[in-house]
Amino acid sequence: GQNIDQPTEMTATEGAIVQINCTYQTSGFNGLFWYQQHAGEAPTFLSYNVLDGLEEKGRFSSFLSRSKGYSYLLLKELQMKDSASYLCAVPKAAGNKLTFGGGTRVLVKP
Amino acid sequence: DTEVTQTPKHLVMGMTNKKSLKCEQHMGHRAMYWYKQKAKKPPELMFVYSYEKLSINESVPSRFSPECPNSSLLNLHLHALQPEDSALYLCASSQEAGGITGELFFGEGSRLTVL
């Protein structure tokens, strides 16, 4: 099976940096996704890591360590609009089953 | 066109009603999904269709009946639902059907309330 853990909530100040950690256990690894979901809206894709290392995309970066079963999403220069839930997701090695972690609600304060 | 369109956006139904949720994508994606999401919880996978065939059913009660009429359309037929089935139902699609190697595109969701 798959087990994905991430913190429930984080609070940060506008302009600051926040790091959202995700640990996972999966039988067979097929990459790791990060999605952003604003309240009442659909999840939107942020990043997909399949190799170890850091991938940077503007203010958002995602890191993966396959040997440690660990990823993080780094949000820099936080803006109020970044207040949302951030979902870590891991697909099963075979088939189209994408399982989401519980999500981390990030609240950005002025 | 990179959109997944879901209708209706909101649906209120009684426990004896029969209704359907509809989903459409025109990206040529080969896999389509139904997820259920309760408030402050992550999306939970219900069904996956690959090449218009049901490939995954996550032990969903039979009061939910999926249908994939063609490669662009996905329906979820609802009958004899319970109040605890009230949730946001999300449709998604992905390019590959043999395994997820790219992003899922989600629709805006259909918010269902069962009275």
mmCIF file with all atom_site columns, C-alpha atoms in Angstrom:
data_model
loop_
_atom_site.group_PDB
_atom_site.id
_atom_site.type_symbol
_atom_site.label_atom_id
_atom_site.label_alt_id
_atom_site.label_comp_id
_atom_site.label_asym_id
_atom_site.label_entity_id
_atom_site.label_seq_id
_atom_site.pdbx_PDB_ins_code
_atom_site.Cartn_x
_atom_site.Cartn_y
_atom_site.Cartn_z
_atom_site.occupancy
_atom_site.B_iso_or_equiv
_atom_site.pdbx_formal_charge
_atom_site.auth_seq_id
_atom_site.auth_comp_id
_atom_site.auth_asym_id
_atom_site.auth_atom_id
_atom_site.pdbx_PDB_model_num
ATOM 1   C CA . GLY A 1 1   ? 0.000   0.000  0.000   1.00 0.00 ? 1   GLY A CA 1
ATOM 2   C CA . GLN A 1 2   ? 0.914   3.649  0.190   1.00 0.00 ? 2   GLN A CA 1
ATOM 3   C CA . ASN A 1 3   ? 1.373   5.884  3.201   1.00 0.00 ? 3   ASN A CA 1
ATOM 4   C CA . ILE A 1 4   ? 1.864   9.628  2.778   1.00 0.00 ? 4   ILE A CA 1
ATOM 5   C CA . ASP A 1 5   ? 2.447   12.036 5.672   1.00 0.00 ? 5   ASP A CA 1
ATOM 6   C CA . GLN A 1 6   ? 2.543   15.798 5.660   1.00 0.00 ? 6   GLN A CA 1
ATOM 7   C CA . PRO A 1 7   ? 1.858   18.415 8.341   1.00 0.00 ? 7   PRO A CA 1
ATOM 8   C CA . THR A 1 8   ? -1.740  19.503 8.760   1.00 0.00 ? 8   THR A CA 1
ATOM 9   C CA . GLU A 1 9   ? -1.226  23.254 8.963   1.00 0.00 ? 9   GLU A CA 1
ATOM 10  C CA . MET A 1 10  ? 1.463   25.880 8.647   1.00 0.00 ? 10  MET A CA 1
ATOM 11  C CA . THR A 1 11  ? 1.353   29.624 9.142   1.00 0.00 ? 11  THR A CA 1
ATOM 12  C CA . ALA A 1 12  ? 3.798   32.077 7.654   1.00 0.00 ? 12  ALA A CA 1
ATOM 13  C CA . THR A 1 13  ? 4.168   35.779 7.018   1.00 0.00 ? 13  THR A CA 1
ATOM 14  C CA . GLU A 1 14  ? 3.858   37.501 3.663   1.00 0.00 ? 14  GLU A CA 1
ATOM 15  C CA . GLY A 1 15  ? 7.257   37.697 1.988   1.00 0.00 ? 15  GLY A CA 1
ATOM 16  C CA . ALA A 1 16  ? 8.694   34.805 4.004   1.00 0.00 ? 16  ALA A CA 1
ATOM 17  C CA . ILE A 1 17  ? 9.631   31.261 2.990   1.00 0.00 ? 17  ILE A CA 1
ATOM 18  C CA . VAL A 1 18  ? 7.761   28.106 3.956   1.00 0.00 ? 18  VAL A CA 1
ATOM 19  C CA . GLN A 1 19  ? 8.846   24.508 3.499   1.00 0.00 ? 19  GLN A CA 1
ATOM 20  C CA . ILE A 1 20  ? 6.212   21.779 3.411   1.00 0.00 ? 20  ILE A CA 1
ATOM 21  C CA . ASN A 1 21  ? 7.572   18.314 4.048   1.00 0.00 ? 21  ASN A CA 1
ATOM 22  C CA . CYS A 1 22  ? 6.137   15.069 2.756   1.00 0.00 ? 22  CYS A CA 1
ATOM 23  C CA . THR A 1 23  ? 7.259   11.565 3.639   1.00 0.00 ? 23  THR A CA 1
ATOM 24  C CA . TYR A 1 24  ? 5.958   8.568  1.808   1.00 0.00 ? 24  TYR A CA 1
ATOM 25  C CA . GLN A 1 25  ? 6.109   4.806  1.737   1.00 0.00 ? 25  GLN A CA 1
ATOM 26  C CA . THR A 1 26  ? 5.155   3.081  -1.455  1.00 0.00 ? 26  THR A CA 1
ATOM 27  C CA . SER A 1 27  ? 5.680   -0.306 -3.068  1.00 0.00 ? 27  SER A CA 1
ATOM 28  C CA . GLY A 1 28  ? 7.359   0.808  -6.263  1.00 0.00 ? 28  GLY A CA 1
ATOM 29  C CA . PHE A 1 29  ? 8.075   4.462  -6.976  1.00 0.00 ? 29  PHE A CA 1
ATOM 30  C CA . ASN A 1 30  ? 6.651   6.275  -9.969  1.00 0.00 ? 30  ASN A CA 1
ATOM 31  C CA . GLY A 1 31  ? 7.310   9.903  -9.105  1.00 0.00 ? 31  GLY A CA 1
ATOM 32  C CA . LEU A 1 32  ? 5.798   12.389 -6.679  1.00 0.00 ? 32  LEU A CA 1
ATOM 33  C CA . PHE A 1 33  ? 3.387   15.232 -7.362  1.00 0.00 ? 33  PHE A CA 1
ATOM 34  C CA . TRP A 1 34  ? 2.575   18.450 -5.572  1.00 0.00 ? 34  TRP A CA 1
ATOM 35  C CA . TYR A 1 35  ? -0.804  20.090 -6.109  1.00 0.00 ? 35  TYR A CA 1
ATOM 36  C CA . GLN A 1 36  ? -2.216  23.363 -4.825  1.00 0.00 ? 36  GLN A CA 1
ATOM 37  C CA . GLN A 1 37  ? -5.865  23.624 -3.899  1.00 0.00 ? 37  GLN A CA 1
ATOM 38  C CA . HIS A 1 38  ? -7.601  26.828 -2.907  1.00 0.00 ? 38  HIS A CA 1
ATOM 39  C CA . ALA A 1 39  ? -10.707 26.457 -0.776  1.00 0.00 ? 39  ALA A CA 1
ATOM 40  C CA . GLY A 1 40  ? -13.676 25.393 -2.871  1.00 0.00 ? 40  GLY A CA 1
ATOM 41  C CA . GLU A 1 41  ? -11.608 24.992 -6.026  1.00 0.00 ? 41  GLU A CA 1
ATOM 42  C CA . ALA A 1 42  ? -10.042 22.122 -7.950  1.00 0.00 ? 42  ALA A CA 1
ATOM 43  C CA . PRO A 1 43  ? -6.463  21.028 -7.297  1.00 0.00 ? 43  PRO A CA 1
ATOM 44  C CA . THR A 1 44  ? -3.949  22.483 -9.737  1.00 0.00 ? 44  THR A CA 1
ATOM 45  C CA . PHE A 1 45  ? -0.630  20.913 -10.657 1.00 0.00 ? 45  PHE A CA 1
ATOM 46  C CA . LEU A 1 46  ? 2.530   22.444 -9.216  1.00 0.00 ? 46  LEU A CA 1
ATOM 47  C CA . SER A 1 47  ? 5.325   19.951 -9.769  1.00 0.00 ? 47  SER A CA 1
ATOM 48  C CA . TYR A 1 48  ? 6.325   16.381 -10.561 1.00 0.00 ? 48  TYR A CA 1
ATOM 49  C CA . ASN A 1 49  ? 9.615   14.903 -9.336  1.00 0.00 ? 49  ASN A CA 1
ATOM 50  C CA . VAL A 1 50  ? 10.838  11.508 -10.445 1.00 0.00 ? 50  VAL A CA 1
ATOM 51  C CA . LEU A 1 51  ? 14.603  11.988 -9.992  1.00 0.00 ? 51  LEU A CA 1
ATOM 52  C CA . ASP A 1 52  ? 16.438  13.068 -6.856  1.00 0.00 ? 52  ASP A CA 1
ATOM 53  C CA . GLY A 1 53  ? 17.187  16.727 -6.429  1.00 0.00 ? 53  GLY A CA 1
ATOM 54  C CA . LEU A 1 54  ? 15.655  20.140 -6.510  1.00 0.00 ? 54  LEU A CA 1
ATOM 55  C CA . GLU A 1 55  ? 13.435  21.446 -9.278  1.00 0.00 ? 55  GLU A CA 1
ATOM 56  C CA . GLU A 1 56  ? 12.783  25.152 -9.307  1.00 0.00 ? 56  GLU A CA 1
ATOM 57  C CA . LYS A 1 57  ? 9.808   26.796 -10.941 1.00 0.00 ? 57  LYS A CA 1
ATOM 58  C CA . GLY A 1 58  ? 9.580   30.489 -10.150 1.00 0.00 ? 58  GLY A CA 1
ATOM 59  C CA . ARG A 1 59  ? 8.759   31.053 -6.489  1.00 0.00 ? 59  ARG A CA 1
ATOM 60  C CA . PHE A 1 60  ? 8.026   27.359 -5.966  1.00 0.00 ? 60  PHE A CA 1
ATOM 61  C CA . SER A 1 61  ? 10.620  24.594 -5.749  1.00 0.00 ? 61  SER A CA 1
ATOM 62  C CA . SER A 1 62  ? 10.232  20.887 -5.084  1.00 0.00 ? 62  SER A CA 1
ATOM 63  C CA . PHE A 1 63  ? 12.833  18.498 -3.763  1.00 0.00 ? 63  PHE A CA 1
ATOM 64  C CA . LEU A 1 64  ? 12.930  14.710 -3.811  1.00 0.00 ? 64  LEU A CA 1
ATOM 65  C CA . SER A 1 65  ? 15.063  12.101 -2.079  1.00 0.00 ? 65  SER A CA 1
ATOM 66  C CA . ARG A 1 66  ? 13.978  8.640  -3.175  1.00 0.00 ? 66  ARG A CA 1
ATOM 67  C CA . SER A 1 67  ? 16.294  6.843  -0.746  1.00 0.00 ? 67  SER A CA 1
ATOM 68  C CA . LYS A 1 68  ? 14.730  8.698  2.189   1.00 0.00 ? 68  LYS A CA 1
ATOM 69  C CA . GLY A 1 69  ? 11.151  8.597  0.914   1.00 0.00 ? 69  GLY A CA 1
ATOM 70  C CA . TYR A 1 70  ? 11.052  12.349 1.356   1.00 0.00 ? 70  TYR A CA 1
ATOM 71  C CA . SER A 1 71  ? 10.017  15.414 -0.567  1.00 0.00 ? 71  SER A CA 1
ATOM 72  C CA . TYR A 1 72  ? 9.461   19.038 0.233   1.00 0.00 ? 72  TYR A CA 1
ATOM 73  C CA . LEU A 1 73  ? 7.766   21.956 -1.452  1.00 0.00 ? 73  LEU A CA 1
ATOM 74  C CA . LEU A 1 74  ? 9.425   25.304 -0.898  1.00 0.00 ? 74  LEU A CA 1
ATOM 75  C CA . LEU A 1 75  ? 7.382   28.458 -1.301  1.00 0.00 ? 75  LEU A CA 1
ATOM 76  C CA . LYS A 1 76  ? 9.433   31.647 -1.471  1.00 0.00 ? 76  LYS A CA 1
ATOM 77  C CA . GLU A 1 77  ? 8.399   35.303 -1.273  1.00 0.00 ? 77  GLU A CA 1
ATOM 78  C CA . LEU A 1 78  ? 5.032   34.277 0.064   1.00 0.00 ? 78  LEU A CA 1
ATOM 79  C CA . GLN A 1 79  ? 1.988   36.151 -1.147  1.00 0.00 ? 79  GLN A CA 1
ATOM 80  C CA . MET A 1 80  ? -1.483  36.257 0.360   1.00 0.00 ? 80  MET A CA 1
ATOM 81  C CA . LYS A 1 81  ? -2.803  34.300 -2.626  1.00 0.00 ? 81  LYS A CA 1
ATOM 82  C CA . ASP A 1 82  ? -0.541  31.394 -1.624  1.00 0.00 ? 82  ASP A CA 1
ATOM 83  C CA . SER A 1 83  ? -2.924  30.632 1.250   1.00 0.00 ? 83  SER A CA 1
ATOM 84  C CA . ALA A 1 84  ? -4.204  27.239 0.167   1.00 0.00 ? 84  ALA A CA 1
ATOM 85  C CA . SER A 1 85  ? -3.868  23.527 0.795   1.00 0.00 ? 85  SER A CA 1
ATOM 86  C CA . TYR A 1 86  ? -0.814  21.827 -0.662  1.00 0.00 ? 86  TYR A CA 1
ATOM 87  C CA . LEU A 1 87  ? -1.224  18.175 -1.502  1.00 0.00 ? 87  LEU A CA 1
ATOM 88  C CA . CYS A 1 88  ? 1.568   15.670 -1.875  1.00 0.00 ? 88  CYS A CA 1
ATOM 89  C CA . ALA A 1 89  ? 0.577   12.745 -4.113  1.00 0.00 ? 89  ALA A CA 1
ATOM 90  C CA . VAL A 1 90  ? 2.221   9.505  -5.139  1.00 0.00 ? 90  VAL A CA 1
ATOM 91  C CA . PRO A 1 91  ? 1.056   7.259  -7.981  1.00 0.00 ? 91  PRO A CA 1
ATOM 92  C CA . LYS A 1 92  ? 1.087   3.507  -7.642  1.00 0.00 ? 92  LYS A CA 1
ATOM 93  C CA . ALA A 1 93  ? 3.832   1.960  -9.748  1.00 0.00 ? 93  ALA A CA 1
ATOM 94  C CA . ALA A 1 94  ? 1.397   0.183  -12.018 1.00 0.00 ? 94  ALA A CA 1
ATOM 95  C CA . GLY A 1 95  ? -1.923  1.584  -13.072 1.00 0.00 ? 95  GLY A CA 1
ATOM 96  C CA . ASN A 1 96  ? -3.467  4.996  -12.730 1.00 0.00 ? 96  ASN A CA 1
ATOM 97  C CA . LYS A 1 97  ? -3.962  5.176  -8.990  1.00 0.00 ? 97  LYS A CA 1
ATOM 98  C CA . LEU A 1 98  ? -2.844  8.517  -7.578  1.00 0.00 ? 98  LEU A CA 1
ATOM 99  C CA . THR A 1 99  ? -3.065  8.718  -3.798  1.00 0.00 ? 99  THR A CA 1
ATOM 100 C CA . PHE A 1 100 ? -3.021  12.062 -2.016  1.00 0.00 ? 100 PHE A CA 1
ATOM 101 C CA . GLY A 1 101 ? -1.577  12.860 1.356   1.00 0.00 ? 101 GLY A CA 1
ATOM 102 C CA . GLY A 1 102 ? -3.811  14.643 3.854   1.00 0.00 ? 102 GLY A CA 1
ATOM 103 C CA . GLY A 1 103 ? -2.760  18.045 2.583   1.00 0.00 ? 103 GLY A CA 1
ATOM 104 C CA . THR A 1 104 ? -1.077  20.933 4.364   1.00 0.00 ? 104 THR A CA 1
ATOM 105 C CA . ARG A 1 105 ? -3.138  24.088 4.864   1.00 0.00 ? 105 ARG A CA 1
ATOM 106 C CA . VAL A 1 106 ? -0.877  27.103 4.569   1.00 0.00 ? 106 VAL A CA 1
ATOM 107 C CA . LEU A 1 107 ? -2.102  30.390 5.959   1.00 0.00 ? 107 LEU A CA 1
ATOM 108 C CA . VAL A 1 108 ? -0.194  33.483 4.888   1.00 0.00 ? 108 VAL A CA 1
ATOM 109 C CA . LYS A 1 109 ? -0.582  36.434 7.234   1.00 0.00 ? 109 LYS A CA 1
ATOM 110 C CA . PRO A 1 110 ? 0.193   40.090 6.446   1.00 0.00 ? 110 PRO A CA 1
ATOM 111 C CA . ASP B 2 1   ? -8.066  23.438 -24.797 1.00 0.00 ? 1   ASP B CA 1
ATOM 112 C CA . THR B 2 2   ? -6.640  22.307 -21.456 1.00 0.00 ? 2   THR B CA 1
ATOM 113 C CA . GLU B 2 3   ? -9.908  22.181 -19.579 1.00 0.00 ? 3   GLU B CA 1
ATOM 114 C CA . VAL B 2 4   ? -11.920 19.541 -17.853 1.00 0.00 ? 4   VAL B CA 1
ATOM 115 C CA . THR B 2 5   ? -15.527 20.655 -17.693 1.00 0.00 ? 5   THR B CA 1
ATOM 116 C CA . GLN B 2 6   ? -17.941 19.376 -15.079 1.00 0.00 ? 6   GLN B CA 1
ATOM 117 C CA . THR B 2 7   ? -21.670 19.862 -14.834 1.00 0.00 ? 7   THR B CA 1
ATOM 118 C CA . PRO B 2 8   ? -23.585 20.688 -12.794 1.00 0.00 ? 8   PRO B CA 1
ATOM 119 C CA . LYS B 2 9   ? -21.490 22.830 -10.459 1.00 0.00 ? 9   LYS B CA 1
ATOM 120 C CA . HIS B 2 10  ? -24.005 22.350 -7.663  1.00 0.00 ? 10  HIS B CA 1
ATOM 121 C CA . LEU B 2 11  ? -26.579 19.610 -7.140  1.00 0.00 ? 11  LEU B CA 1
ATOM 122 C CA . VAL B 2 12  ? -29.074 19.069 -4.355  1.00 0.00 ? 12  VAL B CA 1
ATOM 123 C CA . MET B 2 13  ? -30.910 15.761 -4.336  1.00 0.00 ? 13  MET B CA 1
ATOM 124 C CA . GLY B 2 14  ? -33.094 13.661 -2.105  1.00 0.00 ? 14  GLY B CA 1
ATOM 125 C CA . MET B 2 15  ? -32.239 10.136 -1.077  1.00 0.00 ? 15  MET B CA 1
ATOM 126 C CA . THR B 2 16  ? -34.715 8.662  -3.547  1.00 0.00 ? 16  THR B CA 1
ATOM 127 C CA . ASN B 2 17  ? -33.625 10.737 -6.535  1.00 0.00 ? 17  ASN B CA 1
ATOM 128 C CA . LYS B 2 18  ? -31.615 9.616  -9.543  1.00 0.00 ? 18  LYS B CA 1
ATOM 129 C CA . LYS B 2 19  ? -29.177 12.146 -10.931 1.00 0.00 ? 19  LYS B CA 1
ATOM 130 C CA . SER B 2 20  ? -25.975 12.224 -12.958 1.00 0.00 ? 20  SER B CA 1
ATOM 131 C CA . LEU B 2 21  ? -22.749 14.172 -12.868 1.00 0.00 ? 21  LEU B CA 1
ATOM 132 C CA . LYS B 2 22  ? -21.043 14.829 -16.191 1.00 0.00 ? 22  LYS B CA 1
ATOM 133 C CA . CYS B 2 23  ? -17.439 15.439 -17.146 1.00 0.00 ? 23  CYS B CA 1
ATOM 134 C CA . GLU B 2 24  ? -15.881 16.304 -20.497 1.00 0.00 ? 24  GLU B CA 1
ATOM 135 C CA . GLN B 2 25  ? -12.342 16.766 -21.786 1.00 0.00 ? 25  GLN B CA 1
ATOM 136 C CA . HIS B 2 26  ? -11.052 17.416 -25.294 1.00 0.00 ? 26  HIS B CA 1
ATOM 137 C CA . MET B 2 27  ? -7.339  17.006 -24.692 1.00 0.00 ? 27  MET B CA 1
ATOM 138 C CA . GLY B 2 28  ? -7.188  13.481 -26.114 1.00 0.00 ? 28  GLY B CA 1
ATOM 139 C CA . HIS B 2 29  ? -6.407  12.107 -22.673 1.00 0.00 ? 29  HIS B CA 1
ATOM 140 C CA . ARG B 2 30  ? -6.679  8.352  -22.331 1.00 0.00 ? 30  ARG B CA 1
ATOM 141 C CA . ALA B 2 31  ? -7.474  8.121  -18.635 1.00 0.00 ? 31  ALA B CA 1
ATOM 142 C CA . MET B 2 32  ? -10.325 9.722  -16.704 1.00 0.00 ? 32  MET B CA 1
ATOM 143 C CA . TYR B 2 33  ? -11.012 9.699  -12.986 1.00 0.00 ? 33  TYR B CA 1
ATOM 144 C CA . TRP B 2 34  ? -13.658 10.354 -10.384 1.00 0.00 ? 34  TRP B CA 1
ATOM 145 C CA . TYR B 2 35  ? -12.533 11.591 -6.981  1.00 0.00 ? 35  TYR B CA 1
ATOM 146 C CA . LYS B 2 36  ? -14.632 12.391 -3.925  1.00 0.00 ? 36  LYS B CA 1
ATOM 147 C CA . GLN B 2 37  ? -13.542 15.154 -1.552  1.00 0.00 ? 37  GLN B CA 1
ATOM 148 C CA . LYS B 2 38  ? -15.030 15.958 1.846   1.00 0.00 ? 38  LYS B CA 1
ATOM 149 C CA . ALA B 2 39  ? -14.353 19.282 3.543   1.00 0.00 ? 39  ALA B CA 1
ATOM 150 C CA . LYS B 2 40  ? -10.765 19.708 4.752   1.00 0.00 ? 40  LYS B CA 1
ATOM 151 C CA . LYS B 2 41  ? -9.823  16.256 3.454   1.00 0.00 ? 41  LYS B CA 1
ATOM 152 C CA . PRO B 2 42  ? -7.782  15.259 0.414   1.00 0.00 ? 42  PRO B CA 1
ATOM 153 C CA . PRO B 2 43  ? -9.418  13.884 -2.730  1.00 0.00 ? 43  PRO B CA 1
ATOM 154 C CA . GLU B 2 44  ? -10.161 10.153 -2.515  1.00 0.00 ? 44  GLU B CA 1
ATOM 155 C CA . LEU B 2 45  ? -10.050 8.081  -5.667  1.00 0.00 ? 45  LEU B CA 1
ATOM 156 C CA . MET B 2 46  ? -13.318 6.403  -6.644  1.00 0.00 ? 46  MET B CA 1
ATOM 157 C CA . PHE B 2 47  ? -12.972 5.168  -10.238 1.00 0.00 ? 47  PHE B CA 1
ATOM 158 C CA . VAL B 2 48  ? -10.475 5.185  -13.091 1.00 0.00 ? 48  VAL B CA 1
ATOM 159 C CA . TYR B 2 49  ? -11.240 4.623  -16.751 1.00 0.00 ? 49  TYR B CA 1
ATOM 160 C CA . SER B 2 50  ? -8.399  3.728  -19.084 1.00 0.00 ? 50  SER B CA 1
ATOM 161 C CA . TYR B 2 51  ? -9.138  3.672  -22.820 1.00 0.00 ? 51  TYR B CA 1
ATOM 162 C CA . GLU B 2 52  ? -12.845 3.904  -21.952 1.00 0.00 ? 52  GLU B CA 1
ATOM 163 C CA . LYS B 2 53  ? -12.711 0.766  -19.814 1.00 0.00 ? 53  LYS B CA 1
ATOM 164 C CA . LEU B 2 54  ? -13.137 0.725  -16.049 1.00 0.00 ? 54  LEU B CA 1
ATOM 165 C CA . SER B 2 55  ? -9.702  -0.124 -14.667 1.00 0.00 ? 55  SER B CA 1
ATOM 166 C CA . ILE B 2 56  ? -10.009 0.820  -10.995 1.00 0.00 ? 56  ILE B CA 1
ATOM 167 C CA . ASN B 2 57  ? -13.005 0.737  -8.649  1.00 0.00 ? 57  ASN B CA 1
ATOM 168 C CA . GLU B 2 58  ? -11.961 1.617  -5.127  1.00 0.00 ? 58  GLU B CA 1
ATOM 169 C CA . SER B 2 59  ? -14.700 -0.461 -3.528  1.00 0.00 ? 59  SER B CA 1
ATOM 170 C CA . VAL B 2 60  ? -17.241 2.261  -4.155  1.00 0.00 ? 60  VAL B CA 1
ATOM 171 C CA . PRO B 2 61  ? -20.857 1.468  -3.154  1.00 0.00 ? 61  PRO B CA 1
ATOM 172 C CA . SER B 2 62  ? -23.094 0.489  -6.048  1.00 0.00 ? 62  SER B CA 1
ATOM 173 C CA . ARG B 2 63  ? -25.262 3.562  -5.533  1.00 0.00 ? 63  ARG B CA 1
ATOM 174 C CA . PHE B 2 64  ? -22.491 5.281  -7.519  1.00 0.00 ? 64  PHE B CA 1
ATOM 175 C CA . SER B 2 65  ? -22.355 4.023  -11.098 1.00 0.00 ? 65  SER B CA 1
ATOM 176 C CA . PRO B 2 66  ? -19.704 5.342  -13.495 1.00 0.00 ? 66  PRO B CA 1
ATOM 177 C CA . GLU B 2 67  ? -20.032 5.359  -17.253 1.00 0.00 ? 67  GLU B CA 1
ATOM 178 C CA . CYS B 2 68  ? -17.629 6.315  -20.023 1.00 0.00 ? 68  CYS B CA 1
ATOM 179 C CA . PRO B 2 69  ? -19.653 6.726  -23.244 1.00 0.00 ? 69  PRO B CA 1
ATOM 180 C CA . ASN B 2 70  ? -16.593 7.777  -25.261 1.00 0.00 ? 70  ASN B CA 1
ATOM 181 C CA . SER B 2 71  ? -13.030 8.955  -24.827 1.00 0.00 ? 71  SER B CA 1
ATOM 182 C CA . SER B 2 72  ? -14.093 12.524 -24.021 1.00 0.00 ? 72  SER B CA 1
ATOM 183 C CA . LEU B 2 73  ? -16.976 11.927 -21.644 1.00 0.00 ? 73  LEU B CA 1
ATOM 184 C CA . LEU B 2 74  ? -17.304 10.518 -18.167 1.00 0.00 ? 74  LEU B CA 1
ATOM 185 C CA . ASN B 2 75  ? -20.519 10.282 -16.178 1.00 0.00 ? 75  ASN B CA 1
ATOM 186 C CA . LEU B 2 76  ? -21.281 9.389  -12.595 1.00 0.00 ? 76  LEU B CA 1
ATOM 187 C CA . HIS B 2 77  ? -24.826 8.142  -12.064 1.00 0.00 ? 77  HIS B CA 1
ATOM 188 C CA . LEU B 2 78  ? -26.224 8.622  -8.585  1.00 0.00 ? 78  LEU B CA 1
ATOM 189 C CA . HIS B 2 79  ? -29.103 6.685  -7.056  1.00 0.00 ? 79  HIS B CA 1
ATOM 190 C CA . ALA B 2 80  ? -30.367 6.217  -3.517  1.00 0.00 ? 80  ALA B CA 1
ATOM 191 C CA . LEU B 2 81  ? -27.563 8.271  -2.013  1.00 0.00 ? 81  LEU B CA 1
ATOM 192 C CA . GLN B 2 82  ? -27.118 8.938  1.685   1.00 0.00 ? 82  GLN B CA 1
ATOM 193 C CA . PRO B 2 83  ? -26.538 12.309 3.367   1.00 0.00 ? 83  PRO B CA 1
ATOM 194 C CA . GLU B 2 84  ? -22.942 11.259 4.097   1.00 0.00 ? 84  GLU B CA 1
ATOM 195 C CA . ASP B 2 85  ? -22.359 11.140 0.323   1.00 0.00 ? 85  ASP B CA 1
ATOM 196 C CA . SER B 2 86  ? -22.539 14.931 0.284   1.00 0.00 ? 86  SER B CA 1
ATOM 197 C CA . ALA B 2 87  ? -19.157 16.095 -0.979  1.00 0.00 ? 87  ALA B CA 1
ATOM 198 C CA . LEU B 2 88  ? -17.291 17.717 -3.834  1.00 0.00 ? 88  LEU B CA 1
ATOM 199 C CA . TYR B 2 89  ? -16.970 15.275 -6.728  1.00 0.00 ? 89  TYR B CA 1
ATOM 200 C CA . LEU B 2 90  ? -13.945 15.950 -8.873  1.00 0.00 ? 90  LEU B CA 1
ATOM 201 C CA . CYS B 2 91  ? -13.348 14.650 -12.358 1.00 0.00 ? 91  CYS B CA 1
ATOM 202 C CA . ALA B 2 92  ? -9.811  14.498 -13.716 1.00 0.00 ? 92  ALA B CA 1
ATOM 203 C CA . SER B 2 93  ? -7.990  13.290 -16.799 1.00 0.00 ? 93  SER B CA 1
ATOM 204 C CA . SER B 2 94  ? -4.433  12.362 -17.672 1.00 0.00 ? 94  SER B CA 1
ATOM 205 C CA . GLN B 2 95  ? -2.693  11.728 -20.945 1.00 0.00 ? 95  GLN B CA 1
ATOM 206 C CA . GLU B 2 96  ? -1.402  8.245  -20.188 1.00 0.00 ? 96  GLU B CA 1
ATOM 207 C CA . ALA B 2 97  ? -3.574  5.280  -19.341 1.00 0.00 ? 97  ALA B CA 1
ATOM 208 C CA . GLY B 2 98  ? -0.957  2.711  -18.408 1.00 0.00 ? 98  GLY B CA 1
ATOM 209 C CA . GLY B 2 99  ? 0.385   4.607  -15.453 1.00 0.00 ? 99  GLY B CA 1
ATOM 210 C CA . ILE B 2 100 ? 0.598   8.155  -14.182 1.00 0.00 ? 100 ILE B CA 1
ATOM 211 C CA . THR B 2 101 ? 3.685   9.877  -15.530 1.00 0.00 ? 101 THR B CA 1
ATOM 212 C CA . GLY B 2 102 ? 2.177   13.268 -16.081 1.00 0.00 ? 102 GLY B CA 1
ATOM 213 C CA . GLU B 2 103 ? -0.141  15.633 -14.351 1.00 0.00 ? 103 GLU B CA 1
ATOM 214 C CA . LEU B 2 104 ? -3.811  15.123 -13.699 1.00 0.00 ? 104 LEU B CA 1
ATOM 215 C CA . PHE B 2 105 ? -6.038  17.886 -14.969 1.00 0.00 ? 105 PHE B CA 1
ATOM 216 C CA . PHE B 2 106 ? -8.953  18.468 -12.629 1.00 0.00 ? 106 PHE B CA 1
ATOM 217 C CA . GLY B 2 107 ? -12.348 19.933 -13.301 1.00 0.00 ? 107 GLY B CA 1
ATOM 218 C CA . GLU B 2 108 ? -13.868 22.526 -10.984 1.00 0.00 ? 108 GLU B CA 1
ATOM 219 C CA . GLY B 2 109 ? -15.957 19.846 -9.317  1.00 0.00 ? 109 GLY B CA 1
ATOM 220 C CA . SER B 2 110 ? -19.622 19.230 -8.675  1.00 0.00 ? 110 SER B CA 1
ATOM 221 C CA . ARG B 2 111 ? -20.724 20.048 -5.159  1.00 0.00 ? 111 ARG B CA 1
ATOM 222 C CA . LEU B 2 112 ? -23.357 17.522 -4.153  1.00 0.00 ? 112 LEU B CA 1
ATOM 223 C CA . THR B 2 113 ? -25.746 17.863 -1.240  1.00 0.00 ? 113 THR B CA 1
ATOM 224 C CA . VAL B 2 114 ? -27.949 14.901 -0.321  1.00 0.00 ? 114 VAL B CA 1
ATOM 225 C CA . LEU B 2 115 ? -30.932 15.746 1.829   1.00 0.00 ? 115 LEU B CA 1
#
